[in-house]
Coordinates of C-alpha atoms in Angstrom, one line a residue:
Chain A
M1 CA 4.0 -9.4 36.3
Q2 CA 1.6 -8.6 39.1
Q3 CA -1.1 -11.0 40.2
K4 CA -4.6 -9.5 40.5
T5 CA -8.1 -10.9 41.1
F6 CA -10.5 -10.0 38.4
Q7 CA -14.2 -10.1 39.4
K8 CA -16.8 -11.4 37.1
G9 CA -17.3 -8.9 34.3
I10 CA -15.9 -7.5 31.1
Y11 CA -12.4 -5.8 30.9
I12 CA -10.6 -4.2 28.0
I13 CA -6.9 -4.9 28.0
S14 CA -4.7 -2.7 25.8
G15 CA -1.3 -3.4 24.4
P16 CA 1.6 -3.5 24.8
N17 CA 0.8 -5.9 27.7
K18 CA 1.2 -9.5 28.8
I19 CA -1.3 -11.5 30.8
K20 CA -1.4 -15.0 32.2
V21 CA -4.6 -16.6 33.4
V22 CA -3.7 -18.4 36.6
S23 CA -7.2 -19.6 37.4
G24 CA -10.9 -18.9 36.6
E25 CA -13.2 -18.9 33.6
V26 CA -11.9 -16.4 31.1
E27 CA -12.8 -15.9 27.4
A28 CA -11.8 -13.4 24.8
I29 CA -13.0 -13.1 21.2
G30 CA -14.7 -16.5 21.3
K31 CA -11.6 -18.3 22.7
K32 CA -11.6 -19.9 26.1
F33 CA -8.4 -19.6 28.1
Q34 CA -6.7 -22.6 29.6
E35 CA -5.2 -22.2 33.1
Q36 CA -1.6 -20.9 33.0
E37 CA -2.1 -19.7 29.4
K38 CA -0.1 -16.6 28.6
V39 CA -0.9 -14.0 26.0
F40 CA 1.0 -11.0 24.6
I41 CA -1.1 -8.0 23.4
P42 CA 0.9 -5.9 20.9
E43 CA 0.9 -2.1 20.9
G44 CA -2.1 -0.7 19.1
K45 CA -4.2 -3.8 19.8
R46 CA -6.9 -4.4 22.5
I47 CA -8.9 -7.4 23.6
P48 CA -12.1 -7.7 25.6
L49 CA -11.7 -10.2 28.4
E50 CA -14.9 -11.8 29.5
V51 CA -14.4 -13.1 33.1
G52 CA -17.1 -15.7 33.9
T53 CA -16.2 -16.4 37.5
D54 CA -13.7 -14.5 39.6
A55 CA -10.3 -15.1 38.1
I56 CA -6.7 -14.7 39.1
I57 CA -4.7 -13.1 36.4
E58 CA -1.1 -12.0 36.2
I59 CA -0.7 -8.8 34.2
D60 CA 2.3 -6.6 33.1
D61 CA 0.6 -3.2 33.1
Q62 CA -2.5 -2.7 35.2
N63 CA -2.9 0.8 34.0
L64 CA -3.9 -0.6 30.6
V65 CA -7.0 -2.3 32.0
E66 CA -10.5 -0.8 31.8
K67 CA -13.6 -2.4 33.3
I68 CA -16.7 -1.9 31.2
Q69 CA -20.3 -2.4 31.8
A70 CA -21.6 -4.3 28.7
R71 CA -20.3 -7.0 26.4
T72 CA -18.4 -5.5 23.4
I73 CA -19.5 -8.1 21.0
P74 CA -22.9 -7.2 19.6
E75 CA -25.6 -9.8 20.0
D76 CA -26.2 -10.1 16.2
W77 CA -22.7 -11.5 15.8
D78 CA -23.6 -14.7 17.7
K79 CA -26.2 -15.7 15.2
V80 CA -23.9 -15.5 12.2
V81 CA -22.2 -18.9 12.7
D82 CA -25.5 -20.7 12.8
Y83 CA -26.6 -19.0 9.6
L84 CA -23.4 -19.9 7.8
I85 CA -23.8 -23.6 8.8
S86 CA -27.5 -23.8 7.9
K87 CA -26.9 -22.3 4.5
K88 CA -23.8 -24.4 3.8
I89 CA -21.8 -21.2 3.1
N90 CA -18.2 -21.9 2.1
S91 CA -16.9 -18.3 1.7
V92 CA -17.6 -15.2 3.7
I93 CA -16.3 -11.8 2.6
I94 CA -16.3 -9.0 5.1
F95 CA -16.7 -5.3 4.0
G96 CA -16.4 -2.4 6.3
E97 CA -14.7 1.0 6.5
V98 CA -11.3 1.3 8.3
D99 CA -11.5 0.7 12.1
T100 CA -14.8 -1.2 12.0
G101 CA -13.2 -4.3 13.6
K102 CA -13.1 -6.6 10.5
T103 CA -10.1 -8.6 11.8
F104 CA -11.6 -8.8 15.3
F105 CA -14.8 -10.1 13.8
S106 CA -12.9 -12.6 11.6
T107 CA -11.1 -13.9 14.7
Y108 CA -14.4 -14.2 16.6
I109 CA -16.0 -16.2 13.7
V110 CA -13.0 -18.5 13.4
N111 CA -13.1 -19.3 17.1
K112 CA -16.8 -19.9 17.0
L113 CA -16.6 -22.1 13.8
L114 CA -13.9 -24.2 15.5
T115 CA -16.4 -25.0 18.4
K116 CA -18.7 -26.4 15.7
N117 CA -15.9 -28.8 14.5
L118 CA -15.4 -26.9 11.2
V119 CA -12.0 -26.1 9.8
P120 CA -12.0 -22.4 8.8
S121 CA -9.4 -20.5 6.9
V122 CA -8.8 -16.8 6.8
L123 CA -7.6 -14.9 3.7
D124 CA -6.1 -11.6 5.0
C125 CA -6.4 -9.1 2.1
D126 CA -5.3 -6.1 4.1
T127 CA -1.9 -5.6 2.6
G128 CA -1.3 -2.4 4.8
Q129 CA -2.3 -3.9 8.1
S130 CA -1.5 -7.5 7.5
D131 CA -2.0 -10.0 10.3
I132 CA -1.4 -13.2 8.4
G133 CA 2.0 -12.8 6.7
P134 CA 4.0 -9.6 6.3
P135 CA 2.6 -6.3 4.9
S136 CA 2.5 -6.1 1.1
T137 CA 1.2 -9.7 0.9
L138 CA -2.1 -11.5 0.9
G139 CA -1.9 -14.3 3.4
L140 CA -4.0 -17.4 4.0
A141 CA -4.0 -19.5 7.1
V142 CA -6.0 -22.6 8.0
F143 CA -7.0 -22.8 11.6
K144 CA -6.9 -25.9 13.8
K145 CA -7.2 -24.2 17.2
P146 CA -8.6 -20.9 18.5
V147 CA -6.5 -17.7 18.6
L148 CA -6.7 -14.2 20.0
F149 CA -4.7 -12.5 17.2
M150 CA -4.3 -13.5 13.6
T151 CA -0.6 -12.7 13.9
E152 CA -0.3 -15.9 16.0
V153 CA -0.7 -18.1 13.0
E154 CA 1.8 -18.8 10.2
P155 CA 0.5 -18.3 6.7
E156 CA 0.0 -21.5 4.8
K157 CA 0.1 -19.6 1.5
L158 CA 1.3 -16.1 0.6
Y159 CA 0.8 -13.9 -2.5
F160 CA 3.0 -10.9 -3.0
V161 CA 1.0 -7.8 -4.0
G162 CA 4.1 -5.6 -3.6
S163 CA 2.5 -2.6 -1.9
H164 CA 0.7 -1.5 1.3
S165 CA -2.3 -0.5 -0.8
P166 CA -4.0 -2.1 -3.8
S167 CA -3.8 1.3 -5.4
E168 CA -1.7 1.1 -8.6
H169 CA -1.6 -2.7 -7.9
F170 CA -5.2 -3.7 -8.6
L171 CA -4.4 -6.5 -11.0
Y172 CA -1.9 -8.3 -8.9
Y173 CA -4.2 -7.9 -5.9
L174 CA -7.0 -9.6 -7.7
C175 CA -4.8 -12.3 -9.1
G176 CA -3.7 -13.1 -5.6
F177 CA -7.3 -13.0 -4.4
V178 CA -8.3 -15.7 -6.8
K179 CA -5.3 -17.9 -6.1
L180 CA -5.7 -17.8 -2.4
V181 CA -9.5 -18.2 -2.3
K182 CA -9.1 -21.3 -4.5
Y183 CA -6.5 -22.7 -2.1
G184 CA -8.7 -21.9 0.9
M185 CA -11.7 -23.7 -0.7
E186 CA -9.6 -26.8 -1.3
N187 CA -8.0 -26.9 2.1
S188 CA -10.7 -25.8 4.6
D189 CA -14.5 -25.9 5.2
I190 CA -15.1 -22.2 4.9
V191 CA -12.9 -19.3 3.8
I192 CA -13.3 -16.0 5.8
I193 CA -12.1 -13.1 3.7
D194 CA -10.9 -10.0 5.6
T195 CA -10.7 -7.1 3.2
P196 CA -9.1 -3.6 3.4
G197 CA -11.2 -0.7 4.5
W198 CA -11.2 0.9 1.1
V199 CA -14.9 0.9 0.3
L200 CA -15.5 4.4 -1.1
G201 CA -14.6 6.2 -4.3
D202 CA -13.7 4.7 -7.7
G203 CA -11.0 2.4 -6.4
G204 CA -12.9 1.1 -3.3
R205 CA -16.1 0.4 -5.3
M206 CA -14.3 -1.2 -8.1
L207 CA -12.2 -3.6 -5.9
R208 CA -15.1 -4.7 -3.8
S209 CA -17.4 -5.4 -6.7
S210 CA -14.6 -7.3 -8.5
E211 CA -14.1 -9.5 -5.4
I212 CA -17.8 -10.4 -5.5
E213 CA -17.6 -11.1 -9.2
L214 CA -14.6 -13.4 -8.6
L215 CA -16.3 -15.3 -5.8
R216 CA -19.3 -15.8 -8.1
S217 CA -16.9 -16.9 -11.0
L218 CA -15.1 -19.4 -8.7
G219 CA -18.5 -21.0 -8.0
T220 CA -18.4 -20.4 -4.2
N221 CA -21.5 -20.3 -2.1
F222 CA -20.7 -17.0 -0.6
V223 CA -22.2 -14.3 1.7
V224 CA -21.1 -10.7 2.2
I225 CA -20.9 -9.5 5.7
L226 CA -21.2 -5.7 6.1
L227 CA -19.8 -4.2 9.3
Q228 CA -21.3 -0.8 9.5
R229 CA -22.0 2.0 11.9
K230 CA -25.0 3.2 9.8
N231 CA -25.4 2.2 6.2
E232 CA -22.1 3.4 4.8
V233 CA -21.2 0.2 2.8
E234 CA -24.6 -0.8 1.5
H235 CA -23.9 0.7 -1.9
L236 CA -21.5 -2.3 -2.5
V237 CA -24.2 -5.0 -2.3
L238 CA -27.3 -3.4 -4.0
T239 CA -27.3 -6.0 -6.8
L240 CA -27.1 -9.0 -4.4
P241 CA -30.2 -11.0 -3.2
E242 CA -31.0 -10.5 0.4
D243 CA -29.9 -13.9 1.5
K244 CA -26.4 -13.1 0.3
V245 CA -25.9 -10.2 2.6
I246 CA -25.6 -10.1 6.4
K247 CA -25.6 -6.6 7.9
L248 CA -24.0 -6.4 11.3
T249 CA -23.3 -3.5 13.7
V250 CA -19.8 -2.5 14.6
S251 CA -18.6 -3.4 18.1
K252 CA -19.0 -0.4 20.4
K253 CA -15.4 -0.7 21.4
A254 CA -14.0 -0.7 17.9
S255 CA -11.4 2.1 18.1
S256 CA -9.5 4.1 15.5
T257 CA -5.9 3.5 14.8
S258 CA -3.8 6.5 13.8
P259 CA -1.5 6.4 10.7
E260 CA 1.5 6.5 13.1
E261 CA 0.1 3.4 15.0
R262 CA -0.6 1.7 11.7
K263 CA 3.0 2.3 10.7
K264 CA 4.2 0.9 14.0
L265 CA 2.0 -2.2 13.7
R266 CA 3.3 -2.7 10.1
E267 CA 6.9 -2.5 11.4
F268 CA 6.1 -4.9 14.2
V269 CA 4.8 -7.5 11.7
Y270 CA 7.8 -6.9 9.4
K271 CA 10.2 -7.3 12.3
K272 CA 8.5 -10.5 13.3
Y273 CA 8.9 -11.8 9.7
F274 CA 12.5 -10.5 9.2
F275 CA 13.5 -11.4 12.7
Q276 CA 16.9 -12.9 11.8
L277 CA 18.4 -12.3 8.4
E278 CA 20.8 -14.2 6.2
K279 CA 22.2 -13.2 2.9
I280 CA 21.8 -15.0 -0.4
V281 CA 23.5 -14.3 -3.7
L282 CA 21.6 -14.9 -7.0
N283 CA 23.4 -14.8 -10.4
F284 CA 21.7 -12.9 -13.2
N285 CA 21.9 -16.1 -15.3
N286 CA 20.2 -18.3 -12.8
V287 CA 17.0 -16.3 -12.1
K288 CA 14.2 -14.6 -13.9
T289 CA 12.7 -11.3 -12.9
D290 CA 9.0 -10.5 -12.7
R291 CA 7.1 -7.1 -12.6
V292 CA 10.2 -5.1 -13.8
Y293 CA 12.0 -4.3 -17.0
F294 CA 15.3 -5.4 -15.5
L295 CA 16.6 -8.6 -17.1
T296 CA 13.8 -8.9 -19.5
G297 CA 15.6 -7.5 -22.5
Q298 CA 18.7 -8.5 -24.5
K299 CA 21.9 -7.7 -22.8
L300 CA 24.0 -5.2 -24.7
R301 CA 27.8 -4.7 -24.6
I302 CA 28.7 -1.2 -23.4
E303 CA 30.6 0.5 -26.2
K304 CA 34.0 1.9 -25.1
N305 CA 33.3 5.4 -26.3
I306 CA 30.3 6.1 -24.0
S307 CA 30.2 7.2 -20.4
S308 CA 31.8 5.2 -17.5
N309 CA 28.6 6.2 -15.7
I310 CA 26.8 3.3 -17.3
L311 CA 26.8 -0.1 -15.6
W312 CA 24.3 -2.2 -17.5
M313 CA 22.4 -2.0 -20.8
E314 CA 19.6 -4.1 -22.3
K315 CA 17.7 -3.7 -25.5
L316 CA 14.0 -3.9 -24.7
P317 CA 11.4 -5.1 -27.2
G318 CA 9.7 -2.7 -29.7
F319 CA 9.2 0.9 -28.7
E320 CA 10.4 0.3 -25.2
G321 CA 14.0 1.2 -26.3
L322 CA 17.0 0.8 -24.1
Y323 CA 17.2 -0.1 -20.5
I324 CA 20.2 1.5 -18.8
V325 CA 21.4 1.2 -15.2
S326 CA 23.9 4.0 -14.3
K327 CA 25.7 5.2 -11.2
K328 CA 23.9 8.5 -11.4
L329 CA 21.1 9.7 -13.8
L330 CA 22.3 10.2 -17.4
S331 CA 22.9 13.7 -18.4
Q332 CA 21.1 15.2 -21.4
K333 CA 24.3 14.9 -23.4
E334 CA 24.8 11.2 -22.4
N335 CA 21.2 10.5 -23.3
E336 CA 21.5 12.0 -26.8
L337 CA 24.8 10.3 -27.5
I338 CA 23.5 6.9 -26.6
K339 CA 20.4 7.3 -28.6
K340 CA 22.5 8.1 -31.6
I341 CA 25.0 5.2 -31.1
Y342 CA 22.3 2.6 -30.5
D343 CA 19.8 4.1 -32.9
V344 CA 16.9 4.2 -30.4
R345 CA 14.3 6.9 -29.5
K346 CA 13.7 6.0 -25.9
I347 CA 15.9 5.3 -22.9
K348 CA 14.7 3.9 -19.6
N349 CA 17.3 5.0 -17.1
V350 CA 17.6 3.5 -13.6
V351 CA 20.1 4.5 -11.0
K352 CA 21.9 1.6 -9.3
N353 CA 20.9 2.6 -5.8
D354 CA 17.2 2.5 -6.8
F355 CA 17.4 -1.3 -6.3
N356 CA 18.8 -1.1 -2.7
G357 CA 16.2 -1.9 0.0
V358 CA 13.5 -3.0 -2.4
I359 CA 11.2 -5.7 -0.9
V360 CA 11.0 -8.7 -3.3
S361 CA 9.2 -12.0 -3.3
L362 CA 11.3 -15.0 -4.1
L363 CA 9.5 -17.7 -6.0
D364 CA 10.2 -21.3 -6.8
Q365 CA 9.7 -23.1 -10.1
T366 CA 6.0 -23.6 -9.4
Y367 CA 5.5 -19.8 -8.8
E368 CA 5.0 -20.3 -5.1
V369 CA 6.4 -17.8 -2.6
V370 CA 9.6 -19.2 -1.0
C371 CA 10.0 -16.1 1.2
L372 CA 10.2 -12.3 0.9
G373 CA 13.6 -10.6 0.8
I374 CA 15.2 -7.2 1.0
I375 CA 17.7 -6.3 -1.8
E376 CA 21.0 -5.3 -0.3
E377 CA 22.5 -4.3 -3.7
V378 CA 22.8 -5.4 -7.3
D379 CA 26.4 -5.9 -8.5
F380 CA 26.2 -5.2 -12.3
V381 CA 29.8 -5.9 -12.9
N382 CA 29.8 -9.4 -11.6
E383 CA 26.1 -9.9 -12.4
K384 CA 24.9 -10.8 -8.9
I385 CA 22.0 -9.8 -6.7
Y386 CA 22.5 -9.7 -2.9
I387 CA 19.3 -10.3 -1.0
F388 CA 18.6 -10.6 2.8
V389 CA 16.0 -13.3 3.6
P390 CA 14.6 -14.6 6.8
K391 CA 16.8 -17.2 8.5
G392 CA 16.1 -20.7 7.3
N393 CA 15.6 -19.9 3.6
K394 CA 19.2 -19.7 2.5
N395 CA 19.4 -23.1 0.8
K396 CA 16.0 -23.1 -0.8
V397 CA 15.7 -23.0 -4.6
V398 CA 14.8 -19.6 -6.0
K399 CA 13.9 -19.3 -9.7
I400 CA 12.0 -16.0 -9.9
I401 CA 12.4 -12.6 -8.2
Q402 CA 9.2 -10.7 -8.1
F403 CA 9.7 -7.0 -7.4
G404 CA 7.5 -4.8 -5.2
S405 CA 7.0 -1.1 -4.7
L406 CA 8.3 -0.7 -1.1
K407 CA 11.6 -0.3 0.5
L408 CA 12.9 -1.3 3.9
T409 CA 16.1 -0.5 5.8
L410 CA 18.1 -3.5 7.1
D411 CA 17.0 -2.6 10.6
I412 CA 13.5 -3.1 9.3
K413 CA 12.1 0.4 9.1
E414 CA 10.0 1.6 6.2
A415 CA 12.2 3.5 3.8
G416 CA 9.8 4.9 1.1
F417 CA 8.6 3.6 -2.2
V418 CA 9.7 2.5 -5.6
E419 CA 7.7 4.1 -8.4
P420 CA 5.7 1.4 -10.2
G421 CA 7.3 0.8 -13.5
L422 CA 10.6 2.4 -12.5
L423 CA 12.8 -0.7 -12.4
Chain B
M1 CA -20.5 4.7 -15.9
T2 CA -17.4 2.8 -15.1
Y3 CA -14.8 3.4 -12.4
K4 CA -11.4 4.9 -13.1
E5 CA -8.6 2.4 -12.5
S6 CA -6.1 5.1 -11.8
E7 CA -6.3 8.3 -9.8
F8 CA -4.1 10.2 -12.3
P9 CA -7.0 11.8 -14.2
Q10 CA -8.1 13.5 -10.9
M11 CA -4.6 15.1 -10.8
L12 CA -5.3 16.8 -14.1
E13 CA -8.6 18.1 -12.8
V14 CA -6.9 19.6 -9.8
L15 CA -4.3 21.3 -12.0
V16 CA -7.0 22.7 -14.3
D17 CA -8.8 24.2 -11.3
Y18 CA -5.6 26.1 -10.4
I19 CA -5.3 27.3 -14.0
K20 CA -8.9 28.6 -13.8
K21 CA -8.1 30.5 -10.7
G22 CA -5.1 32.1 -12.5
I23 CA -2.5 30.6 -10.3
P24 CA 0.9 30.0 -12.0
I25 CA 0.8 26.4 -12.8
D26 CA 4.5 25.7 -13.1
E27 CA 5.0 25.9 -9.4
I28 CA 2.0 23.7 -8.7
V29 CA 3.2 21.1 -11.3
S30 CA 6.6 21.1 -9.7
Y31 CA 5.0 20.4 -6.3
A32 CA 2.8 17.7 -7.8
Y33 CA 5.9 16.0 -9.2
K34 CA 7.7 16.1 -5.9
L35 CA 4.7 14.8 -4.1
Y36 CA 4.3 12.0 -6.6
K37 CA 7.9 11.0 -6.3
N38 CA 7.5 10.8 -2.5
V39 CA 4.4 8.6 -2.6
P40 CA 4.2 7.0 -6.0
I41 CA 1.8 4.3 -4.9
Y42 CA -0.7 6.8 -3.3
V43 CA -1.8 9.0 -6.2
G44 CA -5.0 9.7 -4.4
I45 CA -3.0 11.2 -1.5
V46 CA -1.0 13.3 -3.9
N47 CA -4.3 14.7 -5.2
M48 CA -5.6 15.4 -1.8
C49 CA -2.4 17.3 -1.0
L50 CA -2.5 19.3 -4.2
E51 CA -6.1 20.4 -3.6
N52 CA -4.9 21.8 -0.3
L53 CA -1.6 23.3 -1.6
V54 CA -2.8 26.8 -2.2
K55 CA -4.8 28.7 0.3
E56 CA -6.2 32.2 0.0
Q57 CA -5.4 34.3 3.0
N58 CA -5.0 37.9 4.2
V59 CA -1.7 39.7 4.1
I60 CA -1.7 40.1 7.8
Q61 CA -1.5 36.3 8.2
L62 CA 1.7 35.9 6.3
K63 CA 4.9 34.7 7.9
K64 CA 8.6 35.0 7.0
G65 CA 9.6 32.4 4.4
D66 CA 6.0 31.9 3.0
F67 CA 5.9 31.4 -0.8
V68 CA 3.2 33.7 -2.1
I69 CA 1.4 34.6 -5.3
I70 CA -0.1 38.1 -5.5
K71 CA -2.3 39.3 -8.3
D72 CA -2.5 43.0 -9.0
K73 CA -4.6 44.0 -12.0
N74 CA -2.8 42.5 -15.0
V75 CA 0.3 41.5 -13.2
T76 CA 0.9 38.4 -11.1
Y77 CA 3.9 38.3 -8.7
R78 CA 5.5 35.3 -7.3
A79 CA 7.7 35.9 -4.3
V80 CA 9.0 34.8 -0.9
V81 CA 8.2 36.8 2.3
E82 CA 11.5 38.2 3.5
K83 CA 10.4 40.3 6.5
I84 CA 7.3 41.8 8.1
D85 CA 7.1 45.1 10.0
K86 CA 4.2 47.1 11.4
N87 CA 3.0 48.4 8.1
N88 CA 4.4 46.3 5.3
V89 CA 5.3 42.8 4.1
Y90 CA 8.6 42.8 2.2
L91 CA 9.1 40.3 -0.5
K92 CA 12.2 38.8 -2.1
N93 CA 12.9 36.7 -5.2
V94 CA 10.0 38.5 -6.8
K95 CA 9.1 37.3 -10.3
I96 CA 6.6 39.1 -12.4
I97 CA 4.3 37.2 -14.7
S98 CA 2.7 39.8 -16.9
D99 CA 0.1 39.7 -19.6
K100 CA 1.1 41.4 -22.9
K101 CA -1.3 41.7 -25.8
T102 CA 1.3 41.6 -28.6
L103 CA 5.0 40.8 -28.9
K104 CA 7.3 40.9 -31.9
V105 CA 10.2 38.4 -32.1
R106 CA 12.7 38.9 -34.9
I107 CA 13.2 35.9 -37.2
D108 CA 17.0 36.3 -37.2
N109 CA 16.9 36.1 -33.4
K110 CA 18.8 33.0 -32.2
Q111 CA 16.6 32.7 -29.1
K112 CA 14.9 29.3 -28.8
V113 CA 11.1 29.1 -28.2
Y114 CA 9.0 26.2 -26.9
K115 CA 5.9 25.4 -28.9
I116 CA 3.0 23.6 -27.4
E117 CA 2.0 20.7 -29.6
K118 CA -1.8 20.9 -29.4
D119 CA -2.4 17.9 -31.6
V120 CA 0.1 15.6 -29.7
L121 CA -2.4 12.8 -29.4
G122 CA -3.4 12.9 -33.0
K123 CA 0.3 12.8 -34.1
L124 CA 1.5 10.1 -31.7
W125 CA -1.6 7.9 -31.6
P126 CA -4.0 8.8 -34.4
S127 CA -6.3 5.8 -33.7
L128 CA -7.3 7.3 -30.4
K129 CA -8.1 10.7 -31.7
S130 CA -11.8 11.6 -31.7
K131 CA -13.3 12.4 -35.1
K132 CA -15.3 15.4 -33.7

């Protein structure tokens, strides 16, 4: 790292980069730096460094520093904290399109609330660009000290949505929302809810209005903060009284993140979560499955006169028919024969390899997330499920496997999707 | 008004738009299926892709390997561009989809036919069928 004198002013530092404040008055996103404090800025992230007096800073890559003329934080942001305190607000939900700096704003508010001796929590609802907890989850963290990035804190509570997007997962998303808002209310003074940037169209409008309905139902004293460039999200709050809505301008330096950068950021967070893996083995008899058909029916003996292609059979309730796991998809002939032998009209056929790489959430007996895992494979002969989990979770009690719609390779790269309802 | 909780109805609307334009729908449905299998959690993205799947363009803009649909009076051709020279575009794997006013099929013919079940909703789920 090279040492450099930064004159009083505002600087944008882009990642990937490392800085260490050797001396001087330096602040970023409402957090004051201690002398000798080091910070890593991940790829795709940027921070505005406000240097109050000339400061000596060590920096990895000086090419990723830009001096700017004006403060990036709009003046109206500074008044928000006083308003929240004066109105005794205990939950804040932030709406804005993608790339309007919702997470940056949440971080700023958290740091400012801490200076007022309040204990804030943040509910990160952005399952695609998760900062608190891994992607595909809602994460809640309670803050005791200021931070620059939400990724620095460990989630106190996770809820597995199972997908990068609430699309096709609306109900689980909203279940998780309620569960974590309640937890945040019980364990902090104020819950800041950072939502995904889906604010338009049927899905966006429905989700955002449902969140407001739920905050009302939970009896919270909430406000909605709109982060807008013009008036692009005001359609979401037309029914609310004026004192329930705070309209803020987007920081001038809020920058767009390309889909490729988003993918890299997701993989960065996944890699952090699945840093070291260990394998666990769960027996079919000792766990229950959730959000899948697998292991929810009555196990059937495979008749000798049908194909060796078949590995596992269950009788599902009512019209759902048979659940069959095979080495490869059943042929038309196999399908017809099985329907005849077992006297059913419908077969749900899954290929064994469809299970490999699926991200799952492992729950304990109280339905709390123990950790996420990646299925290595399912052994249908010996009735065992092999799952890789983050190190330190091997000996924890797992009672339920909750299945998601995403796949990861074991070197933690995104590997496609599982069609909802397939397994 | 209420919001749609799934983006699948939009897919049907996209497909119907193609039918109205007279574009052979089997090819489009097959693409829709492939797209959906690729991104089953992003149906909105599948729809967006489908809307942009077919583009009208001049013959001069074609390239080797392009899959094209050409309409000529009552006949529609589906084909793949094999080569292009100064004056012509040569197509291979040409399939003709023609319109015929009448056709006689012998009853003793063993050939199988597919029938479209127009009242499938009424038969499978009578309670959901509108009285109109």
